[in-house]
mmCIF file of C-alpha atoms in Angstrom:
data_model
loop_
_atom_site.group_PDB
_atom_site.id
_atom_site.type_symbol
_atom_site.label_atom_id
_atom_site.label_comp_id
_atom_site.label_asym_id
_atom_site.label_seq_id
_atom_site.Cartn_x
_atom_site.Cartn_y
_atom_site.Cartn_z
ATOM 1 C CA MET A 21 -7.156 -10.648 7.159
ATOM 2 C CA LYS A 22 -4.422 -8.774 8.990
ATOM 3 C CA THR A 23 -3.139 -5.269 8.471
ATOM 4 C CA LYS A 24 0.232 -3.563 8.230
ATOM 5 C CA LYS A 25 1.010 0.117 8.403
ATOM 6 C CA ALA A 26 1.794 1.597 4.996
ATOM 7 C CA SER A 27 5.362 2.177 6.184
ATOM 8 C CA GLU A 28 5.722 -1.592 6.841
ATOM 9 C CA ILE A 29 4.484 -2.777 3.422
ATOM 10 C CA GLU A 30 7.152 -4.546 1.361
ATOM 11 C CA GLU A 31 7.494 -5.609 -2.253
ATOM 12 C CA GLY A 32 5.794 -8.970 -2.727
ATOM 13 C CA ASP A 33 3.150 -8.365 -0.041
ATOM 14 C CA ILE A 34 -0.393 -9.154 -1.167
ATOM 15 C CA VAL A 35 -2.678 -6.224 -0.338
ATOM 16 C CA ASN A 36 -6.297 -5.184 -0.708
ATOM 17 C CA PHE A 37 -6.718 -1.422 -0.332
ATOM 18 C CA TRP A 38 -10.518 -1.492 -0.007
ATOM 19 C CA PRO A 39 -11.710 -4.898 1.273
ATOM 20 C CA GLY A 40 -15.471 -5.281 1.206
ATOM 21 C CA TRP A 41 -15.786 -3.149 -1.943
ATOM 22 C CA GLY A 42 -15.239 -6.035 -4.332
ATOM 23 C CA THR A 43 -11.621 -5.119 -4.965
ATOM 24 C CA ALA A 44 -9.079 -7.819 -5.708
ATOM 25 C CA ASN A 45 -5.964 -8.745 -3.811
ATOM 26 C CA GLN A 46 -2.935 -7.289 -5.579
ATOM 27 C CA THR A 47 0.794 -7.940 -5.303
ATOM 28 C CA VAL A 48 2.988 -4.995 -4.319
ATOM 29 C CA SER A 49 5.598 -4.364 -7.024
ATOM 30 C CA ARG A 50 7.251 -1.221 -5.604
ATOM 31 C CA VAL A 51 7.280 0.784 -2.397
ATOM 32 C CA ALA A 52 8.891 4.224 -2.070
ATOM 33 C CA GLU A 53 8.931 7.089 0.408
ATOM 34 C CA VAL A 54 7.813 10.329 -1.240
ATOM 35 C CA THR A 55 7.076 13.891 -0.173
ATOM 36 C CA ASP A 56 3.811 15.591 -1.107
ATOM 37 C CA CYS A 57 4.797 18.701 -3.075
ATOM 38 C CA GLN A 58 1.984 20.823 -1.599
ATOM 39 C CA THR A 59 1.813 19.776 2.049
ATOM 40 C CA LYS A 60 5.429 18.534 2.392
ATOM 41 C CA ALA A 61 3.995 15.482 4.190
ATOM 42 C CA GLU A 62 5.961 12.241 4.043
ATOM 43 C CA LEU A 63 3.917 9.585 2.223
ATOM 44 C CA ILE A 64 4.400 5.972 1.196
ATOM 45 C CA LEU A 65 3.925 5.262 -2.523
ATOM 46 C CA ILE A 66 2.634 1.715 -3.102
ATOM 47 C CA GLU A 67 2.483 0.356 -6.653
ATOM 48 C CA VAL A 68 0.752 -2.963 -7.342
ATOM 49 C CA ASP A 69 0.859 -5.517 -10.142
ATOM 50 C CA GLY A 70 3.408 -3.512 -12.139
ATOM 51 C CA GLU A 71 1.254 -0.369 -12.398
ATOM 52 C CA THR A 72 3.258 2.845 -12.409
ATOM 53 C CA ASP A 73 0.652 5.186 -10.936
ATOM 54 C CA GLY A 74 0.668 3.871 -7.366
ATOM 55 C CA LEU A 75 -1.352 5.201 -4.493
ATOM 56 C CA LYS A 76 0.185 7.413 -1.810
ATOM 57 C CA TRP A 77 -0.640 6.741 1.840
ATOM 58 C CA PRO A 78 0.283 8.369 5.155
ATOM 59 C CA PRO A 79 2.826 6.064 6.864
ATOM 60 C CA ASN A 80 0.443 5.036 9.689
ATOM 61 C CA THR A 81 -2.453 4.037 7.395
ATOM 62 C CA GLU A 82 -3.514 0.436 8.033
ATOM 63 C CA ILE A 83 -3.449 -1.601 4.787
ATOM 64 C CA HIS A 84 -5.094 -5.037 4.607
ATOM 65 C CA VAL A 85 -2.606 -7.789 3.723
ATOM 66 C CA THR A 86 -3.129 -11.461 2.933
ATOM 67 C CA GLU A 87 -0.907 -14.083 4.498
ATOM 68 C CA GLN A 88 1.605 -15.393 1.977
ATOM 69 C CA GLU A 89 1.498 -19.106 1.270
ATOM 70 C CA ALA A 90 4.608 -20.996 2.317
#
């Protein structure tokens, strides 16, 4: 399994945020740059499988991605 930085994740990528914890691979449905209202840090919002409460990651966080089938 390879990784991409959160800032490199694109819609349609197949990700697993916590491999080894029994979590499933999920398809990214939306990616957006956001600013944390308390720390003013730039974060990457990643929503998967149509969920609207995505997770926010620092841009350099390594996210596990699955190779897409051709």
